Short mmCIF file of C-alpha atoms in Angstrom, two decimals:
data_model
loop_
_atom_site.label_atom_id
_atom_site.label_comp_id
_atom_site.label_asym_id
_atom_site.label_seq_id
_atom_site.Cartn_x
_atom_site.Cartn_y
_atom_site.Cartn_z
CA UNK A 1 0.00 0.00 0.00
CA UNK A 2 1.07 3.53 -0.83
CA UNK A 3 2.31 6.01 1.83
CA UNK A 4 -0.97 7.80 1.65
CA UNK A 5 -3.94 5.67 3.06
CA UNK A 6 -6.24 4.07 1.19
CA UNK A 7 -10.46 4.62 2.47
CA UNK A 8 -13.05 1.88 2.55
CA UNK A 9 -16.46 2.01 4.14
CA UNK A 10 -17.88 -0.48 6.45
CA UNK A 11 -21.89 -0.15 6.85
CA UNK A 12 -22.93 -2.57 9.63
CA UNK A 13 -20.95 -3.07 12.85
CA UNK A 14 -22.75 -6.69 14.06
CA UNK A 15 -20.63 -9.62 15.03
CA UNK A 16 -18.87 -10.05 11.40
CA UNK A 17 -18.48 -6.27 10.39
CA UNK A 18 -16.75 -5.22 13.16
CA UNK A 19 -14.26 -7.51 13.03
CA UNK A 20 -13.68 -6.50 9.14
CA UNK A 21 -13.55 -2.94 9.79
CA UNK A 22 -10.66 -3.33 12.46
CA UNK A 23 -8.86 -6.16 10.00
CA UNK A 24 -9.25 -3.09 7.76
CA UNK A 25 -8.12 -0.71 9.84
CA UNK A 26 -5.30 -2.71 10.98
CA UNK A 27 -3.75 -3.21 7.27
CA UNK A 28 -3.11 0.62 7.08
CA UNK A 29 -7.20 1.71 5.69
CA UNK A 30 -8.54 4.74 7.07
CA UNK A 31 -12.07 2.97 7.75
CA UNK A 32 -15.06 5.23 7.87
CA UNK A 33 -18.20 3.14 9.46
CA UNK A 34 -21.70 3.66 9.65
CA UNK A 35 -24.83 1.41 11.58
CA UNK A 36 -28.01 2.26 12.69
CA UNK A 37 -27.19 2.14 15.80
CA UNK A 38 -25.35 4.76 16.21
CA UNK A 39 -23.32 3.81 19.34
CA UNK A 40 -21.79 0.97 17.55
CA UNK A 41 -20.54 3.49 15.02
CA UNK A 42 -19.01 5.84 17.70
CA UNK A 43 -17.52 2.80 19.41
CA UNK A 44 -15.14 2.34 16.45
CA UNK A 45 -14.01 5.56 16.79
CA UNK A 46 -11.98 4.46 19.83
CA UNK A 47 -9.74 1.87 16.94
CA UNK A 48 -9.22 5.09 14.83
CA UNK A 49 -11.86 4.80 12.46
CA UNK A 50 -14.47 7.00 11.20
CA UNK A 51 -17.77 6.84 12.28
CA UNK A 52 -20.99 8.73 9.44
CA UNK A 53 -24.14 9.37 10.17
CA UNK A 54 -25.47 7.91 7.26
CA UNK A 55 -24.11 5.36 4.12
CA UNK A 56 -24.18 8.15 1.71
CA UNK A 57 -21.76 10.21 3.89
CA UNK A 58 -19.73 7.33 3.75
CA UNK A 59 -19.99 6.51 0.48
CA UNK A 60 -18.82 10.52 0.15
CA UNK A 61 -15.12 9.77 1.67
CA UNK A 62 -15.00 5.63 -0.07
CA UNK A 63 -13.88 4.60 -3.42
CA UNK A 64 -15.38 0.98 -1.50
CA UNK A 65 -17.85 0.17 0.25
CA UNK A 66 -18.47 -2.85 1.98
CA UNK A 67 -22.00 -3.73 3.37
CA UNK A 68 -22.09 -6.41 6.00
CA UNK A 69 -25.90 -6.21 6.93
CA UNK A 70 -28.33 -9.29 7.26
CA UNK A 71 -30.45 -9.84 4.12
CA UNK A 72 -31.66 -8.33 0.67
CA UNK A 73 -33.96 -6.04 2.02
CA UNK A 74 -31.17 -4.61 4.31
CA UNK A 75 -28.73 -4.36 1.55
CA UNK A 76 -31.73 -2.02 -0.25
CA UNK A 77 -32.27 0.13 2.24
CA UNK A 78 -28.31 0.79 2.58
CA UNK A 79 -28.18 1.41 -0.95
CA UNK A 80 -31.63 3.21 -1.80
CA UNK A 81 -33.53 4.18 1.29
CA UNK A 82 -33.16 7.49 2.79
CA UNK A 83 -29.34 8.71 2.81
CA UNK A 84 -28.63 5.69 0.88
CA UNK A 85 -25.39 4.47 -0.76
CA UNK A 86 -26.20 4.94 -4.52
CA UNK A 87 -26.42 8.29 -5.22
CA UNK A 88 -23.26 9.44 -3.34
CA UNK A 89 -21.10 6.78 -4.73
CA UNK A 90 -18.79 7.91 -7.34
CA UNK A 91 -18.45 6.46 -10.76
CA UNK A 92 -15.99 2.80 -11.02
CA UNK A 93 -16.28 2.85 -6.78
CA UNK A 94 -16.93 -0.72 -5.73
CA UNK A 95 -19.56 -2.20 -4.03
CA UNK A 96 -19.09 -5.08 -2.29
CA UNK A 97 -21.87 -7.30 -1.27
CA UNK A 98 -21.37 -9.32 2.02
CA UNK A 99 -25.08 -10.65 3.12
CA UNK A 100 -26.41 -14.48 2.20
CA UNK A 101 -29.07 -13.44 -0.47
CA UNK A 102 -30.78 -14.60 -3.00
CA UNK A 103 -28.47 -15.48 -6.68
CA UNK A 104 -31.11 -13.97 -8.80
CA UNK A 105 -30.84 -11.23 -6.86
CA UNK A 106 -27.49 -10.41 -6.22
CA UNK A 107 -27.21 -10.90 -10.51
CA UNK A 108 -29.82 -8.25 -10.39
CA UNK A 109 -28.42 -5.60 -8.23
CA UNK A 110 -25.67 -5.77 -10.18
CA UNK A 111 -27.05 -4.49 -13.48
CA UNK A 112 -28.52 -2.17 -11.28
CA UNK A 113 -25.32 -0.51 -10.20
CA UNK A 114 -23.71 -0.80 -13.27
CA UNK A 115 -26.36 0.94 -14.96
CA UNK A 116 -24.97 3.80 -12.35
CA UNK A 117 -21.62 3.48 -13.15
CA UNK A 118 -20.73 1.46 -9.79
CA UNK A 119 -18.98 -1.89 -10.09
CA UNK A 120 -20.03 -4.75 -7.65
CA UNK A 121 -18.97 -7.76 -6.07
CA UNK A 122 -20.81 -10.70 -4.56
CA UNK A 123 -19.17 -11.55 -1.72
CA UNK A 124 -20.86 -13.34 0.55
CA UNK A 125 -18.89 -14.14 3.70
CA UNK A 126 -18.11 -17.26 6.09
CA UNK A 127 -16.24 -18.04 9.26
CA UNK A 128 -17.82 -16.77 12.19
CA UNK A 129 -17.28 -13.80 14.51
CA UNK A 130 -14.01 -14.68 16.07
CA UNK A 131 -12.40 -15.08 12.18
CA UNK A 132 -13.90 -11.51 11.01
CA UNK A 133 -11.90 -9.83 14.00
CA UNK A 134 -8.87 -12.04 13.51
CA UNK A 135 -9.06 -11.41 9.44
CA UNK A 136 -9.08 -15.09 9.02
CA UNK A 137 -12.53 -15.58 7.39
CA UNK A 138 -13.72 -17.06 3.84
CA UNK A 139 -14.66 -14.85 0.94
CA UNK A 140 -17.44 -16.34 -1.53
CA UNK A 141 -17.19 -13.93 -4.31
CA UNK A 142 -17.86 -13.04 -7.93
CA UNK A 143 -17.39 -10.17 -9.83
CA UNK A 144 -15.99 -8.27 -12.74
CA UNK A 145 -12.03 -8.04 -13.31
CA UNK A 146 -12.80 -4.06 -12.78
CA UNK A 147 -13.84 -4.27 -9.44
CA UNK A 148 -11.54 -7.08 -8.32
CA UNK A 149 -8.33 -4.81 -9.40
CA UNK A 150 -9.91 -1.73 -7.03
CA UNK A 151 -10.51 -4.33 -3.82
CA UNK A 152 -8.07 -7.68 -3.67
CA UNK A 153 -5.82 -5.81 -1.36
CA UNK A 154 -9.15 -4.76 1.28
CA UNK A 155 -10.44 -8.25 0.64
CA UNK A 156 -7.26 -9.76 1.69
CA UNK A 157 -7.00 -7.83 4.50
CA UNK A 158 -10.25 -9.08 5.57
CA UNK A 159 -9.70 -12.93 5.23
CA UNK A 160 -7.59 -15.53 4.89
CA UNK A 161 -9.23 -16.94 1.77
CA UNK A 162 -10.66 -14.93 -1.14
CA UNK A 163 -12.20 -16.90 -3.58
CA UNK A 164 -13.15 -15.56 -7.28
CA UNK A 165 -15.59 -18.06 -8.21
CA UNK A 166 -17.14 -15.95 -11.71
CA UNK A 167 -16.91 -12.86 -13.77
CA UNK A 168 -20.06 -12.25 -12.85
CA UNK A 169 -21.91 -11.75 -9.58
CA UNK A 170 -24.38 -15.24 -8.65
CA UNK A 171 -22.09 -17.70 -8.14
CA UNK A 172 -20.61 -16.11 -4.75
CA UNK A 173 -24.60 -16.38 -3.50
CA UNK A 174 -25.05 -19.60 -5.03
CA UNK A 175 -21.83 -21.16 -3.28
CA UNK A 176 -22.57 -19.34 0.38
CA UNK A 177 -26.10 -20.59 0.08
CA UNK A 178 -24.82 -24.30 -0.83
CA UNK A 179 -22.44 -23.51 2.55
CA UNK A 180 -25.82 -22.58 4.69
CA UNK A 181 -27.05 -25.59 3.67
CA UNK A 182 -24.60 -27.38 4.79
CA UNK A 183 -24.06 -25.81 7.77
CA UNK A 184 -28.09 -25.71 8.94
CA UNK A 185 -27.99 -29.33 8.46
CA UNK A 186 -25.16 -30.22 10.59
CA UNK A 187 -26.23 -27.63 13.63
CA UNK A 188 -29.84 -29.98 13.32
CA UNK A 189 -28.18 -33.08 13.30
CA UNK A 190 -25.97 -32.22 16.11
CA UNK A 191 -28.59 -31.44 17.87
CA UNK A 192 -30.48 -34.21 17.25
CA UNK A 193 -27.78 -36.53 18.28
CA UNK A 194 -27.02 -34.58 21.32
CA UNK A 195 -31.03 -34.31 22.33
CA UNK A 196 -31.17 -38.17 21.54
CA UNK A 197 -28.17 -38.87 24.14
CA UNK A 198 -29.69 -37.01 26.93
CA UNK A 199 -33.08 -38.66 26.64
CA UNK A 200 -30.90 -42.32 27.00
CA UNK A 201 -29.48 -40.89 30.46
CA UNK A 202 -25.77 -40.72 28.51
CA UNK A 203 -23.46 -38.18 30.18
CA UNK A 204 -23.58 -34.91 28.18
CA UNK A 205 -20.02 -34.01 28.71
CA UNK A 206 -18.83 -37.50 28.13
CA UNK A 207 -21.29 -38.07 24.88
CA UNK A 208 -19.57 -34.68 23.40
CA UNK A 209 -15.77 -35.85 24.72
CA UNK A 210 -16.19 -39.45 22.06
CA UNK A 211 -18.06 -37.88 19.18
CA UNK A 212 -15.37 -35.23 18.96
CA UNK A 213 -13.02 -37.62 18.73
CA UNK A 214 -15.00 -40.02 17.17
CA UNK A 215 -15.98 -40.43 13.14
CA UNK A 216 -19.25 -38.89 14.00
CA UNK A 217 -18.10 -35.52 14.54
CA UNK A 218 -18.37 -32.37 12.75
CA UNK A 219 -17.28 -28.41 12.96
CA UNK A 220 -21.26 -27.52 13.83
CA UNK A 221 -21.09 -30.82 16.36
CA UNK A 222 -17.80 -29.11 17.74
CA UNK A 223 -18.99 -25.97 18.14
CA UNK A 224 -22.28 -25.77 18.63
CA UNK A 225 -22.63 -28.66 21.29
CA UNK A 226 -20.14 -26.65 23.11
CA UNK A 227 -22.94 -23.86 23.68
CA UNK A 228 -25.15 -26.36 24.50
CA UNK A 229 -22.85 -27.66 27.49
CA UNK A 230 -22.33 -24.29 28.62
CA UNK A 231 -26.34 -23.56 28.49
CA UNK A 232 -25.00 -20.35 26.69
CA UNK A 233 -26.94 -19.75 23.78
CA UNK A 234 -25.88 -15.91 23.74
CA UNK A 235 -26.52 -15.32 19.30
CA UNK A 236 -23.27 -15.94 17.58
CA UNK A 237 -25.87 -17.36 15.26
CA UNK A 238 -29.18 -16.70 15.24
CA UNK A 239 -31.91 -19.51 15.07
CA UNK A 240 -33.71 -17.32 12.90
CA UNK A 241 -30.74 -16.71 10.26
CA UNK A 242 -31.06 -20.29 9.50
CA UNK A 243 -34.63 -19.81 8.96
CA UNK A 244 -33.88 -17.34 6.67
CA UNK A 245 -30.65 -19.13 4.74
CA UNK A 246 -32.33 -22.39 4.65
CA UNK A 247 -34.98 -20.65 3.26
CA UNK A 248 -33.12 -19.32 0.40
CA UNK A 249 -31.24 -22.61 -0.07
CA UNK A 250 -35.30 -24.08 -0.48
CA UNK A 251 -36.01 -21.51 -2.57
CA UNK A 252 -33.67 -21.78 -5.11
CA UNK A 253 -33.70 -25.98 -5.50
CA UNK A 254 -37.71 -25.35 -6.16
CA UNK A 255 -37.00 -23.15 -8.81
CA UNK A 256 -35.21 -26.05 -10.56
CA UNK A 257 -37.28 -28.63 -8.75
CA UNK A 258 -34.63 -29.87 -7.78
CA UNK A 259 -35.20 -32.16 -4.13
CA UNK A 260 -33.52 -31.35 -0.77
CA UNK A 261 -34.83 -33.52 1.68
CA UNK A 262 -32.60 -32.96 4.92
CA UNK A 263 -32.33 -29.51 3.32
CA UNK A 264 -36.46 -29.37 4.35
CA UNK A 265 -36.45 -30.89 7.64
CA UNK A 266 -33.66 -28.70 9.25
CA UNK A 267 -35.85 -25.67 7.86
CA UNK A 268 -39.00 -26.62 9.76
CA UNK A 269 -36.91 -27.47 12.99
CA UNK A 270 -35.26 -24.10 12.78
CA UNK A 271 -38.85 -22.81 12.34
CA UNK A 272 -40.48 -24.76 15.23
CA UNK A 273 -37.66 -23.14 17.53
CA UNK A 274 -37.95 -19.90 16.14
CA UNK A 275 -42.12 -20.32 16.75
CA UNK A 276 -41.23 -21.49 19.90
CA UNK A 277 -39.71 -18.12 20.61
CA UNK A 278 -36.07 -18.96 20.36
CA UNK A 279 -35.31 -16.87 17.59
CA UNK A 280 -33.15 -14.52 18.57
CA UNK A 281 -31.16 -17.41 20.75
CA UNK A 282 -27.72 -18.97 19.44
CA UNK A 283 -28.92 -21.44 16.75
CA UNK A 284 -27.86 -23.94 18.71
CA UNK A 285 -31.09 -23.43 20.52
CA UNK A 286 -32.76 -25.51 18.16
CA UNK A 287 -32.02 -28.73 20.60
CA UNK A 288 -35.00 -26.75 22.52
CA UNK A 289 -38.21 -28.30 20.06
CA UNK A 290 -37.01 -31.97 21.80
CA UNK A 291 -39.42 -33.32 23.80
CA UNK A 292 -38.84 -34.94 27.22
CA UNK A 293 -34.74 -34.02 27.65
CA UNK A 294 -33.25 -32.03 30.23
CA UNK A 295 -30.77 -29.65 28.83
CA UNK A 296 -27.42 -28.47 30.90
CA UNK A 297 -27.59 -25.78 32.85
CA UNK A 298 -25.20 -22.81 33.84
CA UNK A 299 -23.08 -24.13 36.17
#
């Protein structure tokens, strides 16, 4: 990097942005941030960044902007709602595109922008809270060779891996979505085997000591259980962002017709535990829709 520092925009400080925007900051970026809330935004301030009032007075100071919100809709009203992105971004800037959405979507937005004059990536992003801050995490992303030449030094500030998976934005959604699948499927079945061990009277602490160590286990199984043992479900996760993911992974198989059984049933138990009014909870949570167990408790 040059002498004189480079500026990218972070808009949304949750658990994964705020760990980008200080990977950012600590590559040399002069990072100018913006949330709705706006203490989370002044809180940055204290790791020298920048905190707006608004994304288009970020997008004022940022040749790139990176949006780490929660869905679509989110991403909208950060470009196009009131004080919005769009407008204030200047012509070639970057947009890059770090929520689990919808492909057809994401291909969409796209045109949109570069009708503007604004290149875009789909980035979708993967690793957890602890990898954002540590600037360990995955990039899923797809874009034009424009865009990738004005961000492969931020991106690789933010993560560990960057992967280019198209010329094109879809195929970074269409991977991260595959990803969610995966992952929503594992936290169920972890907690399916872990739910079916305490209604047998097995140890919980012993039952998680073999399967991780055991052929049986898994990174979700790992993890997740761990919560579980702890009776922590403070929201790493949410149970209701696998409602949402696994209900873009459904979505797009039906619009091929294409069959995702285990897909399905993790989706309706993330939904019973989400009805149940665990949906703000860790997503590990989900081991709550078992009948007839008694779960850890703090101890």
């Amino acid at each position: 990097m040059s002498s004189q520092k480079k500026s990218v925009g972070v808009i949304g400080l949750g658990a994964m942005g705020r760990g980008m925007a200080g990977s950012l900051r600590r590559a040399g970026y002069e990072v100018y941030v913006a949330d709705v809330r706006r203490e989370a935004a002044e809180e940055f301030v204290k790791d020298g960044g920048v905190a707006c009032s608004s994304p288009a007075e970020v997008a004022k100071h940022c040749d790139i902007l990176v949006s780490v919100v929660v869905n679509a809709a989110q991403t909208e009203e950060v470009l196009f709602g009131k004080n919005g992105a769009a407008n204030a971004m200047k012509k070639d800037s970057v947009f890059v595109m770090c929520s689990t959405v919808d492909p057809h979507w994401s291909v969409a937005l796209e045109e949109r922008l570069n009708d503007m004059g604004i290149l875009y990536l789909d980035s979708p992003i993967s690793g957890g809270a602890a990898k954002a801050a540590s600037g360990e995490m995955t990039i899923m992303s797809a874009g034009k060779p424009q865009a990738y030449a004005k961000v492969s030094g931020a991106l690789e500030a933010m993560a560990a891996k960057v992967y280019r998976l198209g010329d094109s934005a879809g195929a970074g959604s269409k991977v991260k979505i595959i990803n969610q699948l995966l992952a929503g499927v594992h936290i169920a079945a972890a907690a399916e085997a872990m739910a079916l061990g305490l209604r047998e009277g097995v140890n919980a602490d012993s039952l998680y000591e073999v399967i991780t160590n055991s052929a049986g286990n898994s990174w979700m199984f790992e993890n997740r259980m761990a919560h579980v043992l702890a009776a922590d479900y403070t929201p790493l996760s949410a149970v209701d962002i696998f409602v949402k993911d696994l209900g873009l992974v459904l979505d797009t198989a039906r619009a091929s017709k294409f069959p995702l059984p285990l897909s399905s049933t993790a989706h309706q138990m993330f939904m019973q535990a989400s009805t149940a009014g665990f949906g703000r909870e860790d997503d590990s949570a989900v081991i709550k829709i078992f009948p007839g167990i008694e779960l850890p408790v703090k101890k």
